[in-house]
Short mmCIF file of C-alpha atoms and ligand atoms in Angstrom, two decimals:
data_model
loop_
_atom_site.label_atom_id
_atom_site.label_comp_id
_atom_site.label_asym_id
_atom_site.label_seq_id
_atom_site.Cartn_x
_atom_site.Cartn_y
_atom_site.Cartn_z
CA MET N 1 83.45 182.38 124.18
CA LEU N 2 87.18 182.17 123.61
CA LEU N 3 89.21 185.00 125.12
CA ALA N 4 92.51 185.31 123.30
CA ALA N 5 95.21 187.96 123.41
CA VAL N 6 96.61 187.19 120.01
CA LYS N 7 95.46 185.92 116.69
CA GLY N 8 97.96 183.10 116.60
CA TYR N 9 98.39 179.45 116.03
CA GLU N 10 96.94 178.51 119.40
CA LEU N 11 93.69 180.31 118.66
CA ARG N 12 93.45 178.46 115.35
CA LEU N 13 93.85 175.12 117.16
CA PHE N 14 90.97 176.03 119.48
CA LEU N 15 88.75 177.27 116.63
CA ASP N 16 89.41 174.03 114.73
CA ALA N 17 88.57 172.00 117.83
CA ALA N 18 85.34 173.99 118.31
CA ARG N 19 84.38 173.34 114.69
CA LYS N 20 85.02 169.62 115.13
CA LEU N 21 82.80 169.59 118.22
CA GLU N 22 80.18 171.71 116.42
CA LEU N 23 80.36 174.23 119.25
CA PRO N 24 79.52 177.74 118.06
CA VAL N 25 82.14 180.13 119.46
CA ALA N 26 82.30 183.86 119.96
CA LEU N 27 85.69 185.55 120.22
CA GLY N 28 86.84 188.20 122.64
CA THR N 29 90.23 189.72 121.85
CA ASP N 30 92.25 192.77 122.80
CA ARG N 31 93.72 193.41 119.41
CA CYS N 32 92.04 196.75 119.00
CA HIS N 33 89.83 198.74 121.31
CA VAL N 34 89.02 201.68 119.07
CA LEU N 35 87.39 200.17 116.03
CA ASP N 36 84.40 197.87 116.18
CA ASN N 37 85.11 194.53 114.55
CA PRO N 38 88.62 195.63 113.54
CA TRP N 39 89.63 192.25 112.13
CA ARG N 40 86.25 191.54 110.53
CA ASP N 41 85.90 188.32 112.50
CA GLY N 42 83.09 189.55 114.73
CA ALA N 43 85.38 189.49 117.77
CA LEU N 44 84.30 191.45 120.81
CA PRO N 45 87.05 194.04 121.35
CA LEU N 46 88.41 193.90 124.92
CA ARG N 47 91.37 195.19 126.92
CA PHE N 48 92.71 192.43 129.13
CA GLU N 49 94.71 194.99 131.14
CA GLU N 50 91.31 196.34 132.26
CA PRO N 51 89.71 193.10 133.40
CA GLU N 52 86.71 194.65 135.22
CA ALA N 53 85.62 196.67 132.19
CA SER N 54 86.37 193.77 129.85
CA ALA N 55 84.37 191.34 131.97
CA ARG N 56 81.43 193.80 131.93
CA ARG N 57 81.57 193.83 128.13
CA VAL N 58 81.51 190.03 128.06
CA VAL N 59 78.53 189.97 130.44
CA ASP N 60 76.69 192.57 128.28
CA PHE N 61 77.45 190.52 125.20
CA ALA N 62 76.05 187.40 126.90
CA ARG N 63 72.71 189.21 127.39
CA SER N 64 72.05 189.29 123.67
CA GLN N 65 74.05 186.20 122.69
CA PRO N 66 73.88 183.74 125.58
CA LEU N 67 77.14 181.97 126.41
CA ALA N 68 77.60 178.52 127.91
CA ALA N 69 81.26 178.76 128.93
CA ILE N 70 84.32 180.98 128.67
CA VAL N 71 87.81 179.70 127.87
CA ALA N 72 90.87 181.95 128.25
CA LEU N 73 93.91 181.29 126.09
CA GLY N 74 97.21 182.40 127.58
CA ASP N 75 97.80 184.22 130.86
CA ARG N 76 96.65 187.71 130.03
CA ALA N 77 92.98 186.88 129.50
CA THR N 78 92.52 184.82 132.68
CA GLN N 79 91.49 187.72 134.94
CA THR N 80 88.78 188.88 132.53
CA ALA N 81 87.63 185.26 132.22
CA ALA N 82 87.51 184.83 136.01
CA LEU N 83 85.43 187.99 136.57
CA ALA N 84 83.06 187.20 133.70
CA CYS N 85 82.64 183.56 134.78
CA GLN N 86 81.91 184.70 138.32
CA ALA N 87 79.22 187.11 137.07
CA LEU N 88 77.68 184.56 134.72
CA GLY N 89 77.84 181.64 137.16
CA PHE N 90 80.20 179.45 135.11
CA PRO N 91 82.63 177.18 136.96
CA TYR N 92 86.19 178.53 136.54
CA ASN N 93 88.82 180.00 138.87
CA PRO N 94 87.92 182.83 141.26
CA PRO N 95 89.51 186.21 140.37
CA GLU N 96 91.73 185.95 143.50
CA ALA N 97 93.30 182.80 142.04
CA THR N 98 93.93 184.14 138.55
CA ALA N 99 95.35 187.32 140.09
CA ALA N 100 97.80 185.27 142.18
CA CYS N 101 98.86 183.25 139.14
CA ARG N 102 99.77 186.51 137.39
CA ASN N 103 101.77 187.89 140.31
CA LYS N 104 104.73 185.85 141.53
CA PHE N 105 104.91 187.72 144.86
CA LEU N 106 101.23 187.11 145.65
CA ALA N 107 101.60 183.47 144.62
CA ARG N 108 104.56 182.95 146.98
CA GLN N 109 102.61 184.60 149.81
CA MET N 110 99.60 182.32 149.26
CA LEU N 111 101.74 179.18 149.03
CA GLU N 112 103.55 180.14 152.22
CA ALA N 113 100.29 180.97 154.03
CA ALA N 114 98.99 177.50 153.13
CA GLY N 115 102.04 175.96 154.79
CA LEU N 116 103.73 174.77 151.61
CA PRO N 117 107.52 174.86 151.55
CA VAL N 118 108.67 177.93 149.63
CA PRO N 119 112.13 179.49 149.30
CA TRP N 120 112.69 182.79 151.10
CA PHE N 121 111.36 185.65 148.96
CA ARG N 122 111.47 189.47 148.98
CA ARG N 123 109.81 192.01 146.73
CA PHE N 124 111.69 195.14 145.65
CA SER N 125 110.65 198.21 143.68
CA ARG N 126 112.46 198.73 140.40
CA HIS N 127 113.32 202.18 141.79
CA ASP N 128 115.12 200.76 144.85
CA ALA N 129 118.91 200.99 145.05
CA PRO N 130 120.04 197.37 144.59
CA ARG N 131 122.99 197.75 146.94
CA ALA N 132 120.59 198.70 149.73
CA CYS N 133 118.61 195.47 149.11
CA LEU N 134 121.61 193.21 149.63
CA ALA N 135 121.11 192.93 153.39
CA GLN N 136 117.77 191.20 152.77
CA VAL N 137 118.93 188.47 150.40
CA ALA N 138 121.11 185.35 150.45
CA PHE N 139 122.94 183.46 147.70
CA PRO N 140 122.43 181.80 145.34
CA CYS N 141 119.14 183.48 144.49
CA VAL N 142 116.94 184.21 141.50
CA LEU N 143 115.63 187.64 140.55
CA LYS N 144 112.57 188.00 138.35
CA PRO N 145 109.83 190.38 137.30
CA LEU N 146 106.48 189.75 139.03
CA ALA N 147 104.34 189.14 135.99
CA LEU N 148 106.32 188.32 132.89
CA SER N 149 106.46 184.76 131.55
CA ALA N 150 108.59 182.45 129.39
CA SER N 151 111.55 183.12 131.73
CA GLN N 152 111.74 186.72 130.50
CA GLY N 153 113.87 188.70 132.93
CA VAL N 154 114.63 185.70 135.18
CA ILE N 155 118.29 185.83 136.30
CA ARG N 156 120.31 183.84 138.83
CA ALA N 157 122.69 185.70 141.13
CA ASP N 158 125.50 183.97 143.06
CA THR N 159 127.22 187.05 144.48
CA PRO N 160 126.35 190.63 145.53
CA ASP N 161 127.82 191.90 142.24
CA ASP N 162 125.63 189.45 140.28
CA PHE N 163 122.63 190.65 142.28
CA ILE N 164 123.27 194.32 141.51
CA ALA N 165 123.84 193.62 137.80
CA ALA N 166 120.71 191.42 137.56
CA PHE N 167 118.62 193.97 139.46
CA GLU N 168 119.67 196.77 137.13
CA ARG N 169 119.04 194.64 134.07
CA ILE N 170 115.51 193.71 135.21
CA ALA N 171 114.77 197.32 136.24
CA ALA N 172 115.76 198.42 132.71
CA LEU N 173 113.56 195.72 131.20
CA LEU N 174 110.58 196.78 133.33
CA ALA N 175 111.11 200.40 132.29
CA ARG N 176 110.59 199.53 128.62
CA PRO N 177 107.51 201.24 127.15
CA GLU N 178 106.01 197.93 125.95
CA ILE N 179 105.97 196.73 129.56
CA GLN N 180 104.99 199.98 131.25
CA VAL N 181 102.03 200.26 128.87
CA HIS N 182 100.49 197.33 130.76
CA LYS N 183 100.82 199.29 133.97
CA ASP N 184 99.34 197.36 136.88
CA ALA N 185 100.26 196.18 140.35
CA THR N 186 103.20 194.18 139.00
CA THR N 187 105.09 196.23 136.44
CA ASP N 188 107.14 198.26 138.95
CA TRP N 189 108.38 195.36 141.08
CA LEU N 190 110.78 192.51 141.05
CA LEU N 191 111.06 189.45 143.22
CA ALA N 192 114.19 187.86 144.65
CA GLU N 193 113.93 184.33 146.02
CA GLY N 194 116.18 181.48 147.07
CA PHE N 195 117.54 179.34 144.24
CA ILE N 196 115.90 175.90 144.29
CA ALA N 197 118.39 173.26 143.12
CA GLY N 198 117.07 170.19 141.33
CA ARG N 199 115.76 168.73 138.09
CA GLU N 200 112.80 170.56 136.61
CA VAL N 201 109.47 169.13 135.45
CA ALA N 202 106.21 170.57 134.13
CA LEU N 203 102.81 169.14 134.94
CA GLU N 204 99.89 169.71 132.63
CA GLY N 205 96.59 169.15 134.41
CA LEU N 206 92.91 169.80 134.43
CA LEU N 207 91.23 170.98 137.59
CA ASP N 208 87.74 169.65 137.86
CA ARG N 209 85.91 171.56 140.59
CA GLY N 210 89.01 171.50 142.75
CA ARG N 211 90.20 167.98 141.92
CA LEU N 212 93.40 167.78 139.89
CA ARG N 213 93.45 165.36 137.00
CA PRO N 214 97.01 165.08 135.72
CA LEU N 215 97.19 165.05 131.92
CA ALA N 216 100.91 164.80 131.26
CA LEU N 217 104.14 165.14 133.18
CA PHE N 218 107.03 166.56 131.16
CA ASP N 219 110.71 166.16 132.00
CA LYS N 220 113.02 169.03 131.05
CA PRO N 221 116.20 167.10 130.36
CA ASP N 222 118.45 170.13 129.83
CA PRO N 223 119.93 171.39 133.10
CA MET N 224 118.50 174.80 134.02
CA GLU N 225 121.17 176.21 136.27
CA GLY N 226 121.15 179.80 135.07
CA PRO N 227 122.17 182.55 134.92
CA TYR N 228 119.25 182.61 132.42
CA PHE N 229 116.52 179.99 132.18
CA GLU N 230 115.45 179.64 128.59
CA GLU N 231 113.19 176.63 128.02
CA THR N 232 114.42 174.03 125.55
CA ILE N 233 113.23 170.41 125.61
CA TYR N 234 110.03 169.01 127.11
CA VAL N 235 109.50 165.24 126.92
CA THR N 236 106.62 163.13 128.18
CA PRO N 237 106.07 160.61 129.74
CA SER N 238 108.41 161.47 132.57
CA ARG N 239 111.31 159.17 133.38
CA GLU N 240 110.95 159.90 137.10
CA ASP N 241 109.97 156.89 139.22
CA ALA N 242 106.35 156.31 140.20
CA ALA N 243 106.78 157.59 143.77
CA THR N 244 108.37 160.83 142.57
CA GLN N 245 105.63 161.32 139.98
CA ALA N 246 102.97 160.80 142.64
CA ALA N 247 104.73 163.33 144.90
CA ILE N 248 104.80 165.85 142.01
CA VAL N 249 101.07 165.52 141.39
CA CYS N 250 100.35 165.81 145.10
CA CYS N 251 102.55 168.92 145.40
CA ALA N 252 100.91 170.56 142.35
CA GLU N 253 97.44 169.81 143.70
CA GLN N 254 98.31 171.35 147.08
CA ALA N 255 99.70 174.41 145.32
CA ALA N 256 96.61 174.75 143.13
CA ARG N 257 94.44 174.59 146.25
CA ALA N 258 96.63 177.12 148.06
CA LEU N 259 96.23 179.48 145.11
CA GLN N 260 92.43 178.87 145.17
CA LEU N 261 92.45 177.51 141.62
CA PHE N 262 89.26 175.54 141.01
CA HIS N 263 88.28 174.62 137.46
CA GLY N 264 90.04 174.50 134.12
CA PRO N 265 93.53 173.78 132.79
CA ILE N 266 96.69 174.39 134.80
CA HIS N 267 100.37 174.29 133.91
CA ALA N 268 102.67 173.80 136.92
CA GLU N 269 106.47 174.04 136.95
CA LEU N 270 108.29 172.25 139.76
CA ARG N 271 111.80 171.41 140.83
CA LEU N 272 112.74 168.09 142.43
CA THR N 273 114.88 168.82 145.46
CA THR N 274 116.45 166.34 147.84
CA ASP N 275 113.56 167.19 150.21
CA GLY N 276 110.86 166.56 147.59
CA PRO N 277 109.15 168.56 144.85
CA ARG N 278 108.95 172.35 145.16
CA VAL N 279 106.60 174.51 143.11
CA LEU N 280 108.14 177.22 140.95
CA GLU N 281 104.80 178.41 139.69
CA VAL N 282 101.31 177.39 138.67
CA ALA N 283 99.64 179.07 135.69
CA ALA N 284 95.86 179.04 135.16
CA ARG N 285 96.20 177.92 131.56
CA ALA N 286 97.40 175.09 129.38
CA ILE N 287 100.94 174.72 128.08
CA GLY N 288 101.60 177.64 125.74
CA GLY N 289 101.04 178.02 122.04
CA LEU N 290 102.49 175.46 119.69
CA CYS N 291 103.67 173.19 122.53
CA SER N 292 100.14 171.86 123.06
CA ARG N 293 100.64 170.02 119.78
CA ALA N 294 102.94 167.60 121.60
CA LEU N 295 100.01 166.20 123.57
CA ARG N 296 97.48 163.70 122.31
CA PHE N 297 95.19 161.48 124.30
CA ARG N 298 94.26 157.89 123.66
CA THR N 299 90.79 158.75 122.45
CA GLY N 300 92.51 160.71 119.67
CA ILE N 301 91.69 164.12 121.05
CA ALA N 302 94.25 166.87 121.43
CA LEU N 303 94.61 169.33 124.31
CA PRO N 304 92.52 172.22 122.87
CA GLU N 305 89.60 169.88 122.25
CA LEU N 306 89.92 168.45 125.74
CA ILE N 307 89.85 171.94 127.27
CA LEU N 308 86.79 172.94 125.22
CA ARG N 309 84.98 169.72 126.10
CA HIS N 310 85.72 170.25 129.77
CA ALA N 311 84.53 173.87 129.72
CA ALA N 312 81.38 172.95 127.82
CA GLY N 313 80.60 170.06 130.16
CA LEU N 314 80.98 167.42 127.43
CA PRO N 315 82.35 163.96 128.34
CA ILE N 316 86.16 163.73 128.47
CA GLU N 317 86.63 160.14 129.63
CA PRO N 318 88.95 158.36 129.46
CA LEU N 319 91.76 160.82 129.99
CA ALA N 320 94.67 158.46 129.37
CA ARG N 321 97.48 159.92 127.32
CA GLU N 322 98.33 157.93 124.22
CA ASP N 323 101.10 155.37 124.73
CA ALA N 324 103.73 156.99 122.53
CA ALA N 325 106.33 159.32 123.99
CA ALA N 326 106.24 162.88 122.69
CA GLY N 327 108.38 165.94 122.99
CA VAL N 328 108.94 169.45 121.84
CA MET N 329 112.04 171.60 121.65
CA MET N 330 111.68 175.33 121.87
CA ILE N 331 114.60 176.38 119.66
CA PRO N 332 116.66 178.87 121.67
CA ILE N 333 117.96 182.13 120.24
CA PRO N 334 121.75 181.73 120.46
CA HIS N 335 122.55 185.45 120.26
CA GLY N 336 120.94 188.73 119.28
CA GLY N 337 120.87 190.14 115.76
CA ILE N 338 118.68 190.22 112.70
CA TYR N 339 117.15 186.90 111.67
CA GLU N 340 118.05 186.16 108.07
CA GLY N 341 116.95 182.57 107.57
CA VAL N 342 117.65 178.93 108.21
CA GLU N 343 119.04 175.99 106.28
CA GLY N 344 118.54 172.32 107.04
CA VAL N 345 114.81 172.31 107.84
CA GLU N 346 114.15 169.39 105.48
CA GLU N 347 117.14 167.46 106.90
CA ALA N 348 115.82 168.11 110.40
CA ARG N 349 112.33 166.94 109.41
CA ALA N 350 113.87 163.76 107.99
CA VAL N 351 115.27 162.67 111.37
CA PRO N 352 113.35 159.52 112.36
CA GLY N 353 110.74 160.38 114.98
CA VAL N 354 110.57 164.07 114.09
CA GLU N 355 107.00 165.05 113.25
CA ASP N 356 107.52 168.65 112.32
CA VAL N 357 109.84 171.62 112.47
CA ALA N 358 108.05 174.95 112.69
CA ILE N 359 110.21 178.05 112.31
CA THR N 360 108.43 181.01 113.85
CA ALA N 361 111.20 183.66 113.61
CA LYS N 362 110.46 186.22 110.89
CA GLU N 363 113.08 187.14 108.34
CA GLU N 364 114.55 190.63 108.69
CA HIS N 365 113.17 190.90 112.23
CA PRO N 366 115.42 191.51 115.24
CA LEU N 367 116.07 188.62 117.64
CA GLU N 368 116.59 189.21 121.33
CA PRO N 369 118.08 186.39 123.43
CA PRO N 370 117.24 185.90 127.11
CA PRO N 371 116.93 187.32 129.63
CA GLU N 372 115.30 190.32 127.90
CA GLY N 373 113.83 188.31 125.03
CA SER N 374 111.02 185.80 125.46
CA SER N 375 110.61 184.21 122.05
CA TYR N 376 112.14 181.25 120.25
CA LEU N 377 113.37 180.61 116.73
CA GLY N 378 110.76 177.90 116.39
CA PHE N 379 109.72 174.47 117.57
CA ILE N 380 110.67 170.86 116.82
CA PHE N 381 108.13 168.12 117.52
CA ALA N 382 108.97 164.46 117.87
CA ARG N 383 107.23 161.23 118.77
CA GLY N 384 108.60 157.75 119.52
CA SER N 385 108.09 154.72 121.66
CA LEU N 386 110.46 155.88 124.42
CA PRO N 387 111.19 159.33 125.89
CA GLU N 388 114.96 158.91 125.39
CA GLU N 389 114.37 158.29 121.66
CA VAL N 390 112.27 161.42 121.44
CA GLU N 391 114.90 163.48 123.23
CA ALA N 392 117.64 162.15 120.93
CA ALA N 393 115.55 162.90 117.83
CA LEU N 394 114.94 166.48 118.99
CA ARG N 395 118.65 167.05 119.61
CA GLN N 396 119.64 165.50 116.29
CA ALA N 397 117.11 167.59 114.38
CA HIS N 398 118.32 170.72 116.15
CA ARG N 399 121.92 169.99 115.12
CA ARG N 400 120.81 169.92 111.49
CA LEU N 401 119.42 173.46 111.60
CA ARG N 402 121.79 176.23 110.59
CA PHE N 403 120.41 179.62 111.46
CA ARG N 404 121.68 182.80 109.87
CA ILE N 405 121.62 185.71 112.28
CA ALA N 406 123.29 188.92 111.14
CA PRO N 407 124.81 191.27 113.68
CA ARG N 408 122.74 194.38 114.16
CA LEU N 409 124.23 197.25 112.21
CA PRO N 410 125.56 199.99 114.44
CA LEU N 411 123.48 203.16 114.17
CA ALA N 412 124.79 205.34 111.33
CA ARG N 413 126.79 208.27 112.66
CA LYS N 414 126.60 211.72 111.17
CA ALA N 415 129.79 212.56 109.24
P1 ADP S 1 108.23 182.44 134.10
O1 ADP S 1 106.84 182.69 134.54
O2 ADP S 1 108.82 183.56 133.34
O3 ADP S 1 108.41 181.09 133.46
P2 ADP S 1 109.44 181.32 136.50
O4 ADP S 1 109.35 181.87 137.85
O5 ADP S 1 108.69 180.06 136.21
O6 ADP S 1 109.08 182.46 135.45
O7 ADP S 1 110.97 181.08 136.16
C1 ADP S 1 111.42 180.65 134.89
C2 ADP S 1 112.50 179.61 135.09
O8 ADP S 1 113.55 180.13 135.92
C3 ADP S 1 112.03 178.36 135.80
O9 ADP S 1 111.49 177.43 134.88
C4 ADP S 1 113.30 177.87 136.47
O10 ADP S 1 114.10 177.13 135.57
C5 ADP S 1 114.01 179.15 136.81
N1 ADP S 1 113.72 179.57 138.20
C6 ADP S 1 112.82 180.51 138.59
N2 ADP S 1 112.80 180.61 139.93
C7 ADP S 1 113.72 179.75 140.40
C8 ADP S 1 114.17 179.40 141.72
N3 ADP S 1 113.72 179.98 142.81
N4 ADP S 1 115.13 178.44 141.81
C9 ADP S 1 115.64 177.84 140.70
N5 ADP S 1 115.25 178.14 139.45
C10 ADP S 1 114.30 179.08 139.29
#
């Protein structure tokens, strides 16, 4: 069974992979909890914000239609998957682990308890007075919501004034109805922690009953110094030296163990400090959405197929990534407004090495830049023999795109 929060591109990739493997799949989604079969795709309607009840529904379903494995796509479904897998006896991550991966405060506590080096960290309520919190923090620091992702609401503060402004901005973000609707242990809190200086990398891996098998190490060649931390370019293989790469894998494995992660895909973000790699976070899922397209393995299989094979207990050897370098650019939103369109897509696609340009912004829809926003204008994919070529192709293609973003009209005033 695939558990997916959205009916998006990523789900299609997994359904295609399942078809290729001739694995029959059932779907569990939280698109609608009122109607049965709302999307006429036979999906089991679930609510991932109620993981216990959702897991019970999955277990009931498995009584009449036996399941062999459960795969969660994205972060939100992981808790339901963990509880259902525990009840059905499938190897996956224990619910304690998936809970920690969805709660940055809990994750820091578990990493610290396991003796891993972590920056100082404090949790504050969104209702606290930020000025009163100042005595407990140092600078530079980073403030962030406990459970959002894609750098949404993550802000660097270098001074007390920065801290107060960032705190108020995150508190306002958390108060939004679309966030409070997911009310749980995280939506009323924010975390402040020491700023970790250093280059950033992302490790894609597969945990196999506790053993980490690295799949790909991505460099993030754009400096991420703040005050906001929008993702842009990911390129693999990494240009870090072999010793650094080994230290990254070792650090990610220790973090996964500290978080009690056990089986299935992980996506770890780390910074390389002068004292060695430091974990920013580990997610109990693969790299998000369209980005998984950047990864192919030598046997010709792509990441979704690999994850399905692993969950279903099918052979996945050998795991070597294909020789070519690959990269993706998440196209940042330069400023807010209404998205009107883009020129230059064909010119961008024509850049040597560029495989595709996928524009995901929708015309006439509002765009919200970071830190409140968490989406991109689209994605550029490139492949080449060397990572520096891939990076250059992504940047060149990006320069050829001309986005039209209209300012939002001020609300009409009554005469
Ligand atoms: P999310 O789950 O939203 O991605 P993260 O905690 O991973 O949140 O933060 C997003 C980005 O913000 C990171 O990729 C990193 O660039 C930056 N960041 C977060 N925490 C820190 C920190 N303590 N020091 C330096 N940069 C940080």
